[in-house]
Amino acid sequence: MAEPKASSVAINMKDVQVISDRFCTRLTYNVEEYEDAGQKANYIVFDNCIGDKVVNVKTGADTYKIHDGCLRKISYHFAEMAKYTDDIVIESCFDPDIVNKTLTFVFKPTKINVKFLSSKEKYDMVVFASRYNLPPKHISKLIDSTIFADLVKYAWERPSVYLMVMLPKMRILDVNIAKDFAKVEDRVTYEFVSKYMEHELFLKKCRTYKIALLVAIPIMWLILFLLAYLFDGSWKVLLENNRRS
């Protein structure tokens, strides 16, 4: 008697999940669809983790197992600590929930919806990121007008080189320096505005160079075309003279 064929179950690719005790693995893997012998709904899971050892990142009662190579991708500071220890203890002044959300956001930004974060959560996440030098590319997405002035105040009073470099480069349309910086010390506001305008001047120079380059490239090609045309013409005349002689 023939054995009954096993029925196949289709699973949506978005529902495929990786279960692992590695915090980074659960967030950084990706799933791609492929076809095998004409069958559909087949997926392959890619593990994007790197590193030689697993480091325990501890915050409060929580422990996150993360590969040292994955730590290196998000923070040079963490990577240096991982060289000498298998246990990294986050400073107790940081709320474990904030640490979890920040690390999750850095490893997989789409996992955290910034719109649902309160201003305090975003502020605390940025402060934590500034302490451990997490990627500004991701962290800057947490900053809006509700916390901008407070972050400037924190950056200059602490001081935080991380934020002092990042904040003047940001352009948030609804920030009103006269209004939002009312509680910020005048000295801090002056130093921040100076850095802000310095970067604004740099951006204007870059735009000027970009426009000049866009204008110069067509002109350069036109000159090369004309030179080629003239050269080809003179070459033809020389060939014709040689034939006649």
Coordinates of C-alpha atoms in Angstrom, one line a residue:
M1 CA 0.0 0.0 0.0
A2 CA 1.4 3.3 -1.0
E3 CA 2.2 5.8 1.7
P4 CA 0.1 9.0 1.7
K5 CA 1.9 12.0 0.4
A6 CA 2.8 14.6 3.0
S7 CA 0.8 17.8 2.6
S8 CA 2.8 21.0 2.2
V9 CA 2.0 24.1 4.3
A10 CA 2.6 27.5 2.9
I11 CA 4.2 30.1 5.3
N12 CA 4.4 33.8 4.5
M13 CA 8.0 34.9 4.3
K14 CA 7.3 37.7 6.8
D15 CA 6.2 35.0 9.3
V16 CA 9.5 33.2 9.2
Q17 CA 11.4 33.8 12.5
V18 CA 14.7 32.7 13.8
I19 CA 14.8 31.5 17.4
S20 CA 18.2 32.0 19.0
D21 CA 19.7 32.9 22.4
R22 CA 21.9 35.4 20.5
F23 CA 20.3 38.8 20.6
C24 CA 22.0 40.0 17.4
T25 CA 21.1 36.8 15.5
R26 CA 17.4 37.4 16.2
L27 CA 17.5 40.8 14.7
T28 CA 20.0 40.8 11.9
Y29 CA 19.1 37.6 9.9
N30 CA 17.3 38.0 6.6
V31 CA 15.0 35.6 4.7
E32 CA 14.9 35.3 1.0
E33 CA 12.6 33.3 -1.2
Y34 CA 13.9 30.7 -3.7
E35 CA 12.5 28.0 -5.9
D36 CA 13.3 24.3 -5.5
A37 CA 12.1 21.9 -8.1
G38 CA 9.3 24.1 -9.1
Q39 CA 7.8 24.3 -5.6
K40 CA 6.7 27.6 -4.2
A41 CA 6.9 29.2 -0.7
N42 CA 10.5 28.0 -0.1
Y43 CA 12.8 30.2 1.9
I44 CA 16.4 30.4 2.8
V45 CA 17.6 32.1 6.0
F46 CA 20.9 34.1 6.0
D47 CA 22.8 34.5 9.3
N48 CA 24.5 37.9 9.1
C49 CA 26.3 37.7 12.4
I50 CA 30.1 37.8 12.6
G51 CA 32.6 37.4 15.3
D52 CA 34.8 34.8 17.2
K53 CA 33.1 34.9 20.6
V54 CA 29.8 35.7 22.3
V55 CA 29.8 38.6 24.8
N56 CA 27.3 39.1 27.6
V57 CA 26.0 42.6 27.6
K58 CA 24.4 43.1 31.0
T59 CA 21.9 45.8 32.1
G60 CA 20.0 45.4 35.3
A61 CA 18.6 41.8 35.4
D62 CA 18.8 41.4 31.7
T63 CA 21.7 39.8 29.7
Y64 CA 22.0 40.0 25.9
K65 CA 24.3 37.6 24.2
I66 CA 25.9 39.4 21.2
H67 CA 28.8 38.3 19.0
D68 CA 31.9 40.5 19.4
G69 CA 31.9 41.1 15.6
C70 CA 28.3 42.3 15.8
L71 CA 29.2 44.7 18.6
R72 CA 32.1 46.0 16.4
K73 CA 29.5 46.9 13.7
I74 CA 27.5 49.1 16.1
S75 CA 30.1 50.5 18.5
Y76 CA 33.8 50.8 18.5
H77 CA 33.6 51.4 22.2
F78 CA 31.8 48.1 22.8
A79 CA 34.3 46.3 20.5
E80 CA 37.2 47.6 22.5
M81 CA 35.6 46.4 25.8
A82 CA 34.9 43.0 24.2
K83 CA 38.6 42.5 23.5
Y84 CA 39.3 42.2 27.2
T85 CA 36.2 40.8 28.7
D86 CA 33.3 38.5 28.0
D87 CA 30.9 40.5 30.2
I88 CA 30.0 44.2 29.4
V89 CA 28.1 45.8 32.2
I90 CA 26.0 48.8 31.2
E91 CA 26.2 51.7 33.7
S92 CA 23.3 51.5 36.2
C93 CA 22.1 55.1 35.3
F94 CA 20.6 53.7 32.1
D95 CA 17.1 52.1 32.3
P96 CA 17.3 48.5 31.0
D97 CA 14.2 49.1 28.9
I98 CA 15.9 52.0 27.2
V99 CA 19.0 49.9 26.6
N100 CA 16.9 47.1 25.1
K101 CA 15.0 49.5 22.7
T102 CA 18.2 51.3 21.7
L103 CA 20.2 48.1 20.9
T104 CA 17.1 46.7 19.1
F105 CA 16.8 50.0 17.1
V106 CA 20.5 50.0 16.1
F107 CA 20.6 46.4 15.0
K108 CA 17.2 46.6 13.2
P109 CA 15.7 50.1 12.9
T110 CA 12.4 48.8 11.4
K111 CA 11.8 46.8 14.7
I112 CA 11.1 50.1 16.6
N113 CA 8.4 52.5 15.4
V114 CA 9.8 55.9 16.4
K115 CA 6.4 57.5 16.1
F116 CA 5.2 55.5 19.1
L117 CA 8.2 56.5 21.3
S118 CA 7.6 59.3 23.9
S119 CA 9.9 62.3 23.9
K120 CA 11.5 61.1 27.1
E121 CA 12.2 57.6 25.6
K122 CA 13.8 59.2 22.5
Y123 CA 15.9 61.5 24.7
D124 CA 17.1 58.7 27.0
M125 CA 17.9 56.5 24.0
V126 CA 20.0 59.2 22.4
V127 CA 21.9 59.9 25.7
F128 CA 22.6 56.2 26.0
A129 CA 23.8 56.0 22.4
S130 CA 26.1 59.0 23.0
R131 CA 27.7 57.3 26.0
Y132 CA 28.6 54.1 24.0
N133 CA 29.1 55.7 20.5
L134 CA 26.3 53.9 18.7
P135 CA 25.9 54.7 14.9
P136 CA 24.8 58.4 14.4
K137 CA 23.1 57.4 11.2
H138 CA 20.5 55.5 13.1
I139 CA 20.4 57.5 16.3
S140 CA 19.8 60.8 14.5
K141 CA 16.4 59.4 13.3
L142 CA 15.3 59.6 17.0
I143 CA 15.9 63.3 17.3
D144 CA 13.1 65.8 16.7
S145 CA 12.2 69.3 17.8
T146 CA 10.8 68.1 21.1
I147 CA 14.2 67.0 22.4
F148 CA 16.7 68.9 20.3
A149 CA 17.3 71.9 22.6
D150 CA 17.5 69.5 25.7
L151 CA 20.1 67.4 23.8
V152 CA 22.1 70.5 23.0
K153 CA 22.1 71.6 26.6
Y154 CA 23.2 68.1 27.7
A155 CA 25.9 67.9 25.0
W156 CA 27.6 71.1 26.0
E157 CA 27.2 70.8 29.7
R158 CA 28.4 67.3 30.1
P159 CA 30.2 67.6 27.6
S160 CA 29.5 64.9 24.9
V161 CA 31.7 65.1 21.9
Y162 CA 29.4 62.6 20.1
L163 CA 26.5 65.0 20.3
M164 CA 28.5 68.1 19.9
V165 CA 29.6 66.8 16.5
M166 CA 26.2 65.4 15.4
L167 CA 23.7 68.0 16.5
P168 CA 25.1 71.0 14.5
K169 CA 25.0 68.9 11.4
M170 CA 21.2 68.2 11.7
R171 CA 18.6 70.3 10.0
I172 CA 15.2 70.0 11.7
L173 CA 12.7 72.3 10.1
D174 CA 10.5 73.0 13.1
V175 CA 13.2 73.9 15.5
N176 CA 12.9 77.5 16.7
I177 CA 16.1 78.5 18.4
A178 CA 14.7 81.7 19.9
K179 CA 11.8 79.8 21.5
D180 CA 13.1 76.2 22.1
F181 CA 16.5 77.4 23.5
A182 CA 14.9 79.7 26.1
K183 CA 16.1 77.4 29.0
V184 CA 19.5 76.8 27.4
E185 CA 22.4 78.9 28.7
D186 CA 23.4 81.8 26.4
R187 CA 27.0 80.6 26.2
V188 CA 25.8 77.1 25.1
T189 CA 23.4 78.6 22.5
Y190 CA 26.1 80.9 21.1
E191 CA 28.6 78.0 20.7
F192 CA 26.0 75.7 19.2
V193 CA 24.8 78.4 16.7
S194 CA 28.4 79.1 15.7
K195 CA 28.9 75.4 14.9
Y196 CA 25.5 75.2 13.2
M197 CA 26.3 78.2 10.9
E198 CA 29.8 76.8 10.3
H199 CA 28.3 73.6 8.9
E200 CA 25.7 75.6 7.0
L201 CA 28.5 77.5 5.2
F202 CA 30.2 74.1 4.5
L203 CA 26.9 72.8 2.9
K204 CA 26.6 75.9 0.8
K205 CA 30.1 75.5 -0.5
C206 CA 29.4 71.8 -1.3
R207 CA 26.2 72.8 -3.2
T208 CA 28.2 75.5 -5.1
Y209 CA 30.9 72.9 -6.1
K210 CA 28.2 70.4 -7.1
I211 CA 26.5 73.0 -9.4
A212 CA 29.9 74.0 -10.8
L213 CA 30.7 70.3 -11.5
L214 CA 27.3 69.7 -13.1
V215 CA 28.0 72.7 -15.4
A216 CA 31.6 71.8 -16.1
I217 CA 30.9 68.1 -17.1
P218 CA 28.8 68.9 -20.2
I219 CA 31.2 71.7 -21.2
M220 CA 34.1 69.3 -20.9
W221 CA 32.3 66.7 -23.1
L222 CA 31.5 69.3 -25.7
I223 CA 35.2 70.4 -25.8
L224 CA 36.3 66.8 -26.2
F225 CA 33.7 66.3 -29.0
L226 CA 34.9 69.4 -30.8
L227 CA 38.5 68.4 -30.5
A228 CA 37.8 64.9 -31.7
Y229 CA 35.8 66.3 -34.6
L230 CA 38.6 68.7 -35.6
F231 CA 41.3 66.0 -35.2
D232 CA 39.3 63.6 -37.3
G233 CA 38.9 66.2 -39.9
S234 CA 42.6 67.1 -40.1
W235 CA 43.4 63.4 -40.2
K236 CA 41.1 62.9 -43.2
V237 CA 42.8 65.8 -45.0
L238 CA 46.3 64.2 -44.4
L239 CA 45.1 60.8 -45.7
E240 CA 43.6 62.5 -48.8
N241 CA 46.9 64.4 -49.5
N242 CA 48.9 61.1 -49.1
R243 CA 46.6 59.4 -51.6
R244 CA 47.1 62.2 -54.1
S245 CA 50.8 62.2 -53.8

